[in-house]
């Protein structure tokens, strides 16, 4: 799932990026996903407020399938 997060979120949320203060996503540290999984689900899937540039249905489906399968980070 790392490429998905790198692609859709990393630009603004990687360490030292403009919006890392709201949620810091570190591609080399899976706990930055795990520890925030319920908030991530909420903004990505429930509210659909992140990323601001809307995801396509298939990109959203990739996230949902991954989440429903227990959101493995390895
Ligand atoms: C273009 C830059 C940009 C991208 C890409 C982006 N974000 Fe954000 N993110 C922001 C900004 C700016 C905020 C501050 C809240 C706001 O203004 O909406 C934010 C806030 C957040 C927050 C804090 C909760 C909140 O709603 O304030 C979370 C969690 C978050 N983003 C997760 C993500 C995830 C997950 C992705 C990828 C799916 C993502 N963001 C992609 C810019 C971005």
mmCIF file of N, CA, C and O and ligand atoms in Angstrom:
data_model
loop_
_atom_site.group_PDB
_atom_site.id
_atom_site.type_symbol
_atom_site.label_atom_id
_atom_site.label_comp_id
_atom_site.label_asym_id
_atom_site.label_seq_id
_atom_site.Cartn_x
_atom_site.Cartn_y
_atom_site.Cartn_z
ATOM 1 N N UNK A 1 0.821 -1.219 0.000
ATOM 2 C CA UNK A 1 0.000 0.000 0.000
ATOM 3 C C UNK A 1 0.856 1.273 0.000
ATOM 4 O O UNK A 1 0.364 2.360 -0.223
ATOM 5 N N UNK A 2 2.137 1.107 0.254
ATOM 6 C CA UNK A 2 3.001 2.278 0.307
ATOM 7 C C UNK A 2 2.961 3.123 -0.969
ATOM 8 O O UNK A 2 2.864 4.356 -0.872
ATOM 9 N N UNK A 3 3.001 2.512 -2.158
ATOM 10 C CA UNK A 3 2.944 3.349 -3.358
ATOM 11 C C UNK A 3 1.670 4.192 -3.429
ATOM 12 O O UNK A 3 1.699 5.334 -3.887
ATOM 13 N N UNK A 4 0.576 3.618 -2.958
ATOM 14 C CA UNK A 4 -0.703 4.345 -2.978
ATOM 15 C C UNK A 4 -0.602 5.593 -2.088
ATOM 16 O O UNK A 4 -0.955 6.702 -2.498
ATOM 17 N N UNK A 5 -0.108 5.420 -0.868
ATOM 18 C CA UNK A 5 0.033 6.564 0.044
ATOM 19 C C UNK A 5 1.096 7.539 -0.458
ATOM 20 O O UNK A 5 0.911 8.756 -0.362
ATOM 21 N N UNK A 6 2.188 7.011 -1.000
ATOM 22 C CA UNK A 6 3.225 7.898 -1.548
ATOM 23 C C UNK A 6 2.626 8.798 -2.619
ATOM 24 O O UNK A 6 2.847 10.006 -2.650
ATOM 25 N N UNK A 7 1.878 8.156 -3.479
ATOM 26 C CA UNK A 7 1.298 8.819 -4.624
ATOM 27 C C UNK A 7 0.252 9.866 -4.256
ATOM 28 O O UNK A 7 0.267 10.985 -4.750
ATOM 29 N N UNK A 8 -0.667 9.485 -3.369
ATOM 30 C CA UNK A 8 -1.822 10.337 -3.092
ATOM 31 C C UNK A 8 -1.647 11.258 -1.898
ATOM 32 O O UNK A 8 -2.386 12.232 -1.771
ATOM 33 N N UNK A 9 -0.730 10.942 -1.028
ATOM 34 C CA UNK A 9 -0.631 11.707 0.218
ATOM 35 C C UNK A 9 0.766 12.277 0.470
ATOM 36 O O UNK A 9 0.908 13.304 1.132
ATOM 37 N N UNK A 10 1.775 11.576 -0.029
ATOM 38 C CA UNK A 10 3.154 11.909 0.318
ATOM 39 C C UNK A 10 3.561 13.329 -0.025
ATOM 40 O O UNK A 10 4.321 13.953 0.711
ATOM 41 N N UNK A 11 3.055 13.834 -1.123
ATOM 42 C CA UNK A 11 3.449 15.178 -1.565
ATOM 43 C C UNK A 11 3.240 16.243 -0.505
ATOM 44 O O UNK A 11 4.049 17.160 -0.379
ATOM 45 N N UNK A 12 2.187 16.119 0.260
ATOM 46 C CA UNK A 12 1.880 17.137 1.274
ATOM 47 C C UNK A 12 2.159 16.679 2.704
ATOM 48 O O UNK A 12 2.272 17.505 3.602
ATOM 49 N N UNK A 13 2.228 15.361 2.915
ATOM 50 C CA UNK A 13 2.285 14.863 4.303
ATOM 51 C C UNK A 13 3.570 14.136 4.681
ATOM 52 O O UNK A 13 3.686 13.652 5.800
ATOM 53 N N UNK A 14 4.506 13.983 3.743
ATOM 54 C CA UNK A 14 5.768 13.345 4.131
ATOM 55 C C UNK A 14 6.485 14.265 5.132
ATOM 56 O O UNK A 14 6.165 15.463 5.201
ATOM 57 N N UNK A 15 7.437 13.681 5.894
ATOM 58 C CA UNK A 15 8.120 14.508 6.892
ATOM 59 C C UNK A 15 8.673 15.794 6.266
ATOM 60 O O UNK A 15 9.219 15.760 5.167
ATOM 61 N N UNK A 16 8.462 16.891 6.932
ATOM 62 C CA UNK A 16 8.918 18.216 6.513
ATOM 63 C C UNK A 16 8.139 18.829 5.352
ATOM 64 O O UNK A 16 8.434 19.936 4.926
ATOM 65 N N UNK A 17 7.138 18.147 4.840
ATOM 66 C CA UNK A 17 6.322 18.749 3.787
ATOM 67 C C UNK A 17 5.316 19.721 4.407
ATOM 68 O O UNK A 17 5.173 19.780 5.627
ATOM 69 N N UNK A 18 4.630 20.452 3.546
ATOM 70 C CA UNK A 18 3.795 21.564 4.016
ATOM 71 C C UNK A 18 2.751 21.160 5.050
ATOM 72 O O UNK A 18 2.493 21.913 5.984
ATOM 73 N N UNK A 19 2.138 19.985 4.897
ATOM 74 C CA UNK A 19 1.036 19.615 5.783
ATOM 75 C C UNK A 19 1.349 18.445 6.704
ATOM 76 O O UNK A 19 0.440 17.789 7.222
ATOM 77 N N UNK A 20 2.624 18.209 6.929
ATOM 78 C CA UNK A 20 3.041 17.127 7.822
ATOM 79 C C UNK A 20 2.557 17.380 9.250
ATOM 80 O O UNK A 20 2.389 16.439 10.021
ATOM 81 N N UNK A 21 2.310 18.633 9.583
ATOM 82 C CA UNK A 21 1.818 18.955 10.931
ATOM 83 C C UNK A 21 0.442 18.378 11.211
ATOM 84 O O UNK A 21 0.112 18.072 12.345
ATOM 85 N N UNK A 22 -0.366 18.193 10.177
ATOM 86 C CA UNK A 22 -1.732 17.665 10.359
ATOM 87 C C UNK A 22 -1.702 16.145 10.459
ATOM 88 O O UNK A 22 -2.475 15.542 11.172
ATOM 89 N N UNK A 23 -0.865 15.555 9.673
ATOM 90 C CA UNK A 23 -0.647 14.108 9.717
ATOM 91 C C UNK A 23 0.685 13.873 9.024
ATOM 92 O O UNK A 23 0.842 14.219 7.860
ATOM 93 N N UNK A 24 1.634 13.302 9.760
ATOM 94 C CA UNK A 24 2.932 13.044 9.145
ATOM 95 C C UNK A 24 2.975 11.613 8.646
ATOM 96 O O UNK A 24 2.845 10.672 9.422
ATOM 97 N N UNK A 25 3.134 11.482 7.369
ATOM 98 C CA UNK A 25 3.244 10.177 6.737
ATOM 99 C C UNK A 25 4.708 9.915 6.401
ATOM 100 O O UNK A 25 5.308 10.648 5.618
ATOM 101 N N UNK A 26 5.260 8.866 7.020
ATOM 102 C CA UNK A 26 6.637 8.490 6.713
ATOM 103 C C UNK A 26 6.626 7.138 6.001
ATOM 104 O O UNK A 26 6.259 6.130 6.591
ATOM 105 N N UNK A 27 7.020 7.115 4.725
ATOM 106 C CA UNK A 27 6.988 5.868 3.945
ATOM 107 C C UNK A 27 7.816 4.755 4.576
ATOM 108 O O UNK A 27 7.581 3.581 4.298
ATOM 109 N N UNK A 28 8.782 5.125 5.408
ATOM 110 C CA UNK A 28 9.662 4.130 6.018
ATOM 111 C C UNK A 28 9.220 3.735 7.418
ATOM 112 O O UNK A 28 9.904 3.002 8.109
ATOM 113 N N UNK A 29 8.071 4.255 7.841
ATOM 114 C CA UNK A 29 7.589 3.950 9.182
ATOM 115 C C UNK A 29 6.090 3.653 9.119
ATOM 116 O O UNK A 29 5.258 4.560 9.101
ATOM 117 N N UNK A 30 5.768 2.366 9.070
ATOM 118 C CA UNK A 30 4.371 1.942 8.896
ATOM 119 C C UNK A 30 3.476 2.372 10.049
ATOM 120 O O UNK A 30 2.258 2.437 9.892
ATOM 121 N N UNK A 31 4.072 2.681 11.211
ATOM 122 C CA UNK A 31 3.224 3.103 12.332
ATOM 123 C C UNK A 31 2.548 4.438 12.030
ATOM 124 O O UNK A 31 1.538 4.760 12.646
ATOM 125 N N UNK A 32 3.087 5.222 11.096
ATOM 126 C CA UNK A 32 2.434 6.494 10.765
ATOM 127 C C UNK A 32 1.097 6.249 10.055
ATOM 128 O O UNK A 32 0.249 7.129 10.023
ATOM 129 N N UNK A 33 0.920 5.056 9.518
ATOM 130 C CA UNK A 33 -0.388 4.652 8.983
ATOM 131 C C UNK A 33 -1.185 3.955 10.090
ATOM 132 O O UNK A 33 -2.303 4.347 10.403
ATOM 133 N N UNK A 34 -0.583 2.922 10.669
ATOM 134 C CA UNK A 34 -1.283 2.101 11.672
ATOM 135 C C UNK A 34 -1.864 2.922 12.813
ATOM 136 O O UNK A 34 -3.014 2.729 13.199
ATOM 137 N N UNK A 35 -1.064 3.830 13.352
ATOM 138 C CA UNK A 35 -1.500 4.580 14.527
ATOM 139 C C UNK A 35 -2.609 5.579 14.217
ATOM 140 O O UNK A 35 -3.214 6.129 15.131
ATOM 141 N N UNK A 36 -2.836 5.813 12.944
ATOM 142 C CA UNK A 36 -3.830 6.816 12.553
ATOM 143 C C UNK A 36 -4.926 6.239 11.668
ATOM 144 O O UNK A 36 -5.657 6.987 11.017
ATOM 145 N N UNK A 37 -5.029 4.908 11.673
ATOM 146 C CA UNK A 37 -5.867 4.265 10.657
ATOM 147 C C UNK A 37 -7.327 4.712 10.704
ATOM 148 O O UNK A 37 -7.959 4.900 9.661
ATOM 149 N N UNK A 38 -7.889 4.928 11.901
ATOM 150 C CA UNK A 38 -9.310 5.298 11.929
ATOM 151 C C UNK A 38 -9.515 6.714 11.380
ATOM 152 O O UNK A 38 -10.478 6.986 10.670
ATOM 153 N N UNK A 39 -8.567 7.601 11.680
ATOM 154 C CA UNK A 39 -8.669 8.962 11.133
ATOM 155 C C UNK A 39 -8.464 8.949 9.615
ATOM 156 O O UNK A 39 -9.141 9.669 8.878
ATOM 157 N N UNK A 40 -7.531 8.111 9.173
ATOM 158 C CA UNK A 40 -7.280 8.035 7.730
ATOM 159 C C UNK A 40 -8.508 7.511 7.002
ATOM 160 O O UNK A 40 -8.891 8.028 5.950
ATOM 161 N N UNK A 41 -9.129 6.482 7.583
ATOM 162 C CA UNK A 41 -10.347 5.938 6.972
ATOM 163 C C UNK A 41 -11.425 7.026 6.873
ATOM 164 O O UNK A 41 -12.096 7.165 5.862
ATOM 165 N N UNK A 42 -11.519 7.787 7.937
ATOM 166 C CA UNK A 42 -12.549 8.832 7.973
ATOM 167 C C UNK A 42 -12.324 9.888 6.878
ATOM 168 O O UNK A 42 -13.250 10.206 6.143
ATOM 169 N N UNK A 43 -11.120 10.398 6.782
ATOM 170 C CA UNK A 43 -10.912 11.469 5.793
ATOM 171 C C UNK A 43 -10.917 10.942 4.355
ATOM 172 O O UNK A 43 -11.378 11.620 3.441
ATOM 173 N N UNK A 44 -10.399 9.720 4.164
ATOM 174 C CA UNK A 44 -10.323 9.188 2.800
ATOM 175 C C UNK A 44 -11.666 8.647 2.347
ATOM 176 O O UNK A 44 -12.124 8.942 1.242
ATOM 177 N N UNK A 45 -12.315 7.864 3.228
ATOM 178 C CA UNK A 45 -13.479 7.122 2.750
ATOM 179 C C UNK A 45 -14.823 7.687 3.225
ATOM 180 O O UNK A 45 -15.763 7.788 2.446
ATOM 181 N N UNK A 46 -14.915 8.059 4.498
ATOM 182 C CA UNK A 46 -16.202 8.538 5.007
ATOM 183 C C UNK A 46 -16.461 9.969 4.531
ATOM 184 O O UNK A 46 -17.475 10.254 3.909
ATOM 185 N N UNK A 47 -15.480 10.847 4.813
ATOM 186 C CA UNK A 47 -15.675 12.253 4.425
ATOM 187 C C UNK A 47 -15.245 12.537 2.994
ATOM 188 O O UNK A 47 -15.687 13.500 2.399
ATOM 189 N N UNK A 48 -14.297 11.777 2.533
ATOM 190 C CA UNK A 48 -13.686 12.007 1.204
ATOM 191 C C UNK A 48 -13.123 13.417 1.085
ATOM 192 O O UNK A 48 -13.241 14.075 0.058
ATOM 193 N N UNK A 49 -12.486 13.871 2.172
ATOM 194 C CA UNK A 49 -11.890 15.205 2.167
ATOM 195 C C UNK A 49 -10.402 15.163 1.822
ATOM 196 O O UNK A 49 -9.810 16.189 1.531
ATOM 197 N N UNK A 50 -9.799 13.974 1.867
ATOM 198 C CA UNK A 50 -8.380 13.814 1.536
ATOM 199 C C UNK A 50 -8.221 12.669 0.552
ATOM 200 O O UNK A 50 -8.841 11.616 0.758
ATOM 201 N N UNK A 51 -7.419 12.766 -0.468
ATOM 202 C CA UNK A 51 -6.713 13.986 -0.840
ATOM 203 C C UNK A 51 -7.715 14.990 -1.391
ATOM 204 O O UNK A 51 -8.819 14.624 -1.782
ATOM 205 N N UNK A 52 -7.311 16.251 -1.439
ATOM 206 C CA UNK A 52 -8.238 17.279 -1.901
ATOM 207 C C UNK A 52 -8.582 17.072 -3.367
ATOM 208 O O UNK A 52 -9.706 17.340 -3.781
ATOM 209 N N UNK A 53 -7.607 16.662 -4.106
ATOM 210 C CA UNK A 53 -7.866 16.301 -5.503
ATOM 211 C C UNK A 53 -8.555 14.944 -5.469
ATOM 212 O O UNK A 53 -7.963 13.966 -5.040
ATOM 213 N N UNK A 54 -9.816 14.873 -5.867
ATOM 214 C CA UNK A 54 -10.623 13.675 -5.639
ATOM 215 C C UNK A 54 -10.023 12.418 -6.269
ATOM 216 O O UNK A 54 -9.481 12.458 -7.367
ATOM 217 N N UNK A 55 -10.187 11.321 -5.551
ATOM 218 C CA UNK A 55 -9.745 10.028 -6.075
ATOM 219 C C UNK A 55 -10.776 9.512 -7.072
ATOM 220 O O UNK A 55 -11.964 9.762 -6.922
ATOM 221 N N UNK A 56 -10.304 8.758 -8.042
ATOM 222 C CA UNK A 56 -11.244 8.090 -8.941
ATOM 223 C C UNK A 56 -11.895 6.942 -8.184
ATOM 224 O O UNK A 56 -11.407 6.513 -7.128
ATOM 225 N N UNK A 57 -12.988 6.423 -8.721
ATOM 226 C CA UNK A 57 -13.683 5.310 -8.076
ATOM 227 C C UNK A 57 -12.746 4.119 -7.889
ATOM 228 O O UNK A 57 -12.757 3.458 -6.850
ATOM 229 N N UNK A 58 -11.911 3.853 -8.869
ATOM 230 C CA UNK A 58 -11.030 2.679 -8.747
ATOM 231 C C UNK A 58 -9.913 2.918 -7.728
ATOM 232 O O UNK A 58 -9.536 2.007 -6.999
ATOM 233 N N UNK A 59 -9.426 4.147 -7.644
ATOM 234 C CA UNK A 59 -8.409 4.452 -6.622
ATOM 235 C C UNK A 59 -9.004 4.346 -5.215
ATOM 236 O O UNK A 59 -8.351 3.870 -4.286
ATOM 237 N N UNK A 60 -10.245 4.766 -5.087
ATOM 238 C CA UNK A 60 -10.935 4.667 -3.807
ATOM 239 C C UNK A 60 -11.180 3.195 -3.450
ATOM 240 O O UNK A 60 -11.057 2.785 -2.297
ATOM 241 N N UNK A 61 -11.504 2.414 -4.455
ATOM 242 C CA UNK A 61 -11.752 0.985 -4.278
ATOM 243 C C UNK A 61 -10.481 0.256 -3.807
ATOM 244 O O UNK A 61 -10.544 -0.643 -2.967
ATOM 245 N N UNK A 62 -9.334 0.655 -4.346
ATOM 246 C CA UNK A 62 -8.059 0.068 -3.911
ATOM 247 C C UNK A 62 -7.880 0.293 -2.404
ATOM 248 O O UNK A 62 -7.531 -0.629 -1.663
ATOM 249 N N UNK A 63 -8.175 1.502 -1.960
ATOM 250 C CA UNK A 63 -8.058 1.804 -0.540
ATOM 251 C C UNK A 63 -9.033 0.963 0.287
ATOM 252 O O UNK A 63 -8.654 0.350 1.291
ATOM 253 N N UNK A 64 -10.291 0.902 -0.144
ATOM 254 C CA UNK A 64 -11.337 0.206 0.608
ATOM 255 C C UNK A 64 -11.038 -1.296 0.719
ATOM 256 O O UNK A 64 -11.198 -1.895 1.783
ATOM 257 N N UNK A 65 -10.588 -1.876 -0.367
ATOM 258 C CA UNK A 65 -10.259 -3.306 -0.376
ATOM 259 C C UNK A 65 -9.113 -3.592 0.594
ATOM 260 O O UNK A 65 -9.151 -4.548 1.372
ATOM 261 N N UNK A 66 -8.111 -2.738 0.546
ATOM 262 C CA UNK A 66 -6.966 -2.867 1.453
ATOM 263 C C UNK A 66 -7.419 -2.709 2.910
ATOM 264 O O UNK A 66 -7.063 -3.505 3.783
ATOM 265 N N UNK A 67 -8.246 -1.730 3.165
ATOM 266 C CA UNK A 67 -8.720 -1.482 4.528
ATOM 267 C C UNK A 67 -9.516 -2.677 5.043
ATOM 268 O O UNK A 67 -9.299 -3.158 6.154
ATOM 269 N N UNK A 68 -10.427 -3.174 4.210
ATOM 270 C CA UNK A 68 -11.294 -4.283 4.615
ATOM 271 C C UNK A 68 -10.526 -5.588 4.806
ATOM 272 O O UNK A 68 -10.981 -6.486 5.500
ATOM 273 N N UNK A 69 -9.374 -5.687 4.177
ATOM 274 C CA UNK A 69 -8.581 -6.905 4.347
ATOM 275 C C UNK A 69 -7.679 -6.824 5.580
ATOM 276 O O UNK A 69 -6.782 -7.642 5.769
ATOM 277 N N UNK A 70 -7.904 -5.819 6.420
ATOM 278 C CA UNK A 70 -7.161 -5.706 7.660
ATOM 279 C C UNK A 70 -6.008 -4.715 7.575
ATOM 280 O O UNK A 70 -5.132 -4.687 8.435
ATOM 281 N N UNK A 71 -6.018 -3.895 6.541
ATOM 282 C CA UNK A 71 -4.998 -2.881 6.261
ATOM 283 C C UNK A 71 -3.569 -3.288 6.635
ATOM 284 O O UNK A 71 -2.922 -2.645 7.464
ATOM 285 N N UNK A 72 -3.057 -4.357 6.020
ATOM 286 C CA UNK A 72 -1.680 -4.780 6.280
ATOM 287 C C UNK A 72 -0.671 -3.737 5.773
ATOM 288 O O UNK A 72 -0.847 -3.193 4.685
ATOM 289 N N UNK A 73 0.333 -3.452 6.569
ATOM 290 C CA UNK A 73 1.297 -2.423 6.152
ATOM 291 C C UNK A 73 2.631 -3.016 5.707
ATOM 292 O O UNK A 73 3.543 -2.282 5.379
ATOM 293 N N UNK A 74 2.721 -4.341 5.746
ATOM 294 C CA UNK A 74 3.991 -4.915 5.286
ATOM 295 C C UNK A 74 3.907 -5.297 3.822
ATOM 296 O O UNK A 74 2.850 -5.242 3.210
HETATM 297 C C1 LIG B 1 -2.325 18.846 -1.881
HETATM 298 C C2 LIG B 1 -1.884 18.563 -0.512
HETATM 299 C C3 LIG B 1 -2.500 17.412 0.236
HETATM 300 C C4 LIG B 1 -2.597 16.088 -0.155
HETATM 301 C C5 LIG B 1 -2.160 15.476 -1.462
HETATM 302 C C6 LIG B 1 -3.176 15.381 0.954
HETATM 303 N N1 LIG B 1 -3.415 16.248 1.989
HETATM 304 FE FE1 LIG B 1 -4.128 15.746 3.845
HETATM 305 N N2 LIG B 1 -4.139 17.713 4.409
HETATM 306 C C7 LIG B 1 -3.776 18.767 3.581
HETATM 307 C C8 LIG B 1 -4.125 20.014 4.240
HETATM 308 C C9 LIG B 1 -3.918 21.420 3.660
HETATM 309 C C10 LIG B 1 -4.719 19.668 5.483
HETATM 310 C C11 LIG B 1 -5.308 20.612 6.533
HETATM 311 C C12 LIG B 1 -6.809 20.495 6.558
HETATM 312 C C13 LIG B 1 -7.463 21.132 5.383
HETATM 313 O O1 LIG B 1 -7.197 22.309 5.128
HETATM 314 O O2 LIG B 1 -8.238 20.450 4.691
HETATM 315 C C14 LIG B 1 -4.680 18.223 5.553
HETATM 316 C C15 LIG B 1 -5.141 17.496 6.644
HETATM 317 C C16 LIG B 1 -5.111 16.122 6.734
HETATM 318 C C17 LIG B 1 -5.446 15.367 7.916
HETATM 319 C C18 LIG B 1 -5.858 15.933 9.266
HETATM 320 C C19 LIG B 1 -7.362 15.807 9.442
HETATM 321 C C20 LIG B 1 -8.111 16.934 8.810
HETATM 322 O O3 LIG B 1 -9.107 16.669 8.081
HETATM 323 O O4 LIG B 1 -7.766 18.088 9.046
HETATM 324 C C21 LIG B 1 -5.315 14.051 7.599
HETATM 325 C C22 LIG B 1 -5.552 12.849 8.499
HETATM 326 C C23 LIG B 1 -4.915 13.995 6.209
HETATM 327 N N3 LIG B 1 -4.785 15.256 5.722
HETATM 328 C C24 LIG B 1 -4.712 12.832 5.510
HETATM 329 C C25 LIG B 1 -4.400 12.761 4.152
HETATM 330 C C26 LIG B 1 -4.348 11.525 3.408
HETATM 331 C C27 LIG B 1 -4.635 10.153 3.976
HETATM 332 C C28 LIG B 1 -4.006 11.855 2.136
HETATM 333 C C29 LIG B 1 -3.881 10.924 0.963
HETATM 334 C C30 LIG B 1 -5.005 10.049 0.686
HETATM 335 C C31 LIG B 1 -3.839 13.302 2.082
HETATM 336 N N4 LIG B 1 -4.100 13.808 3.322
HETATM 337 C C32 LIG B 1 -3.450 14.024 0.962
HETATM 338 C C33 LIG B 1 -3.152 18.657 2.353
HETATM 339 C C34 LIG B 1 -3.038 17.497 1.596
#
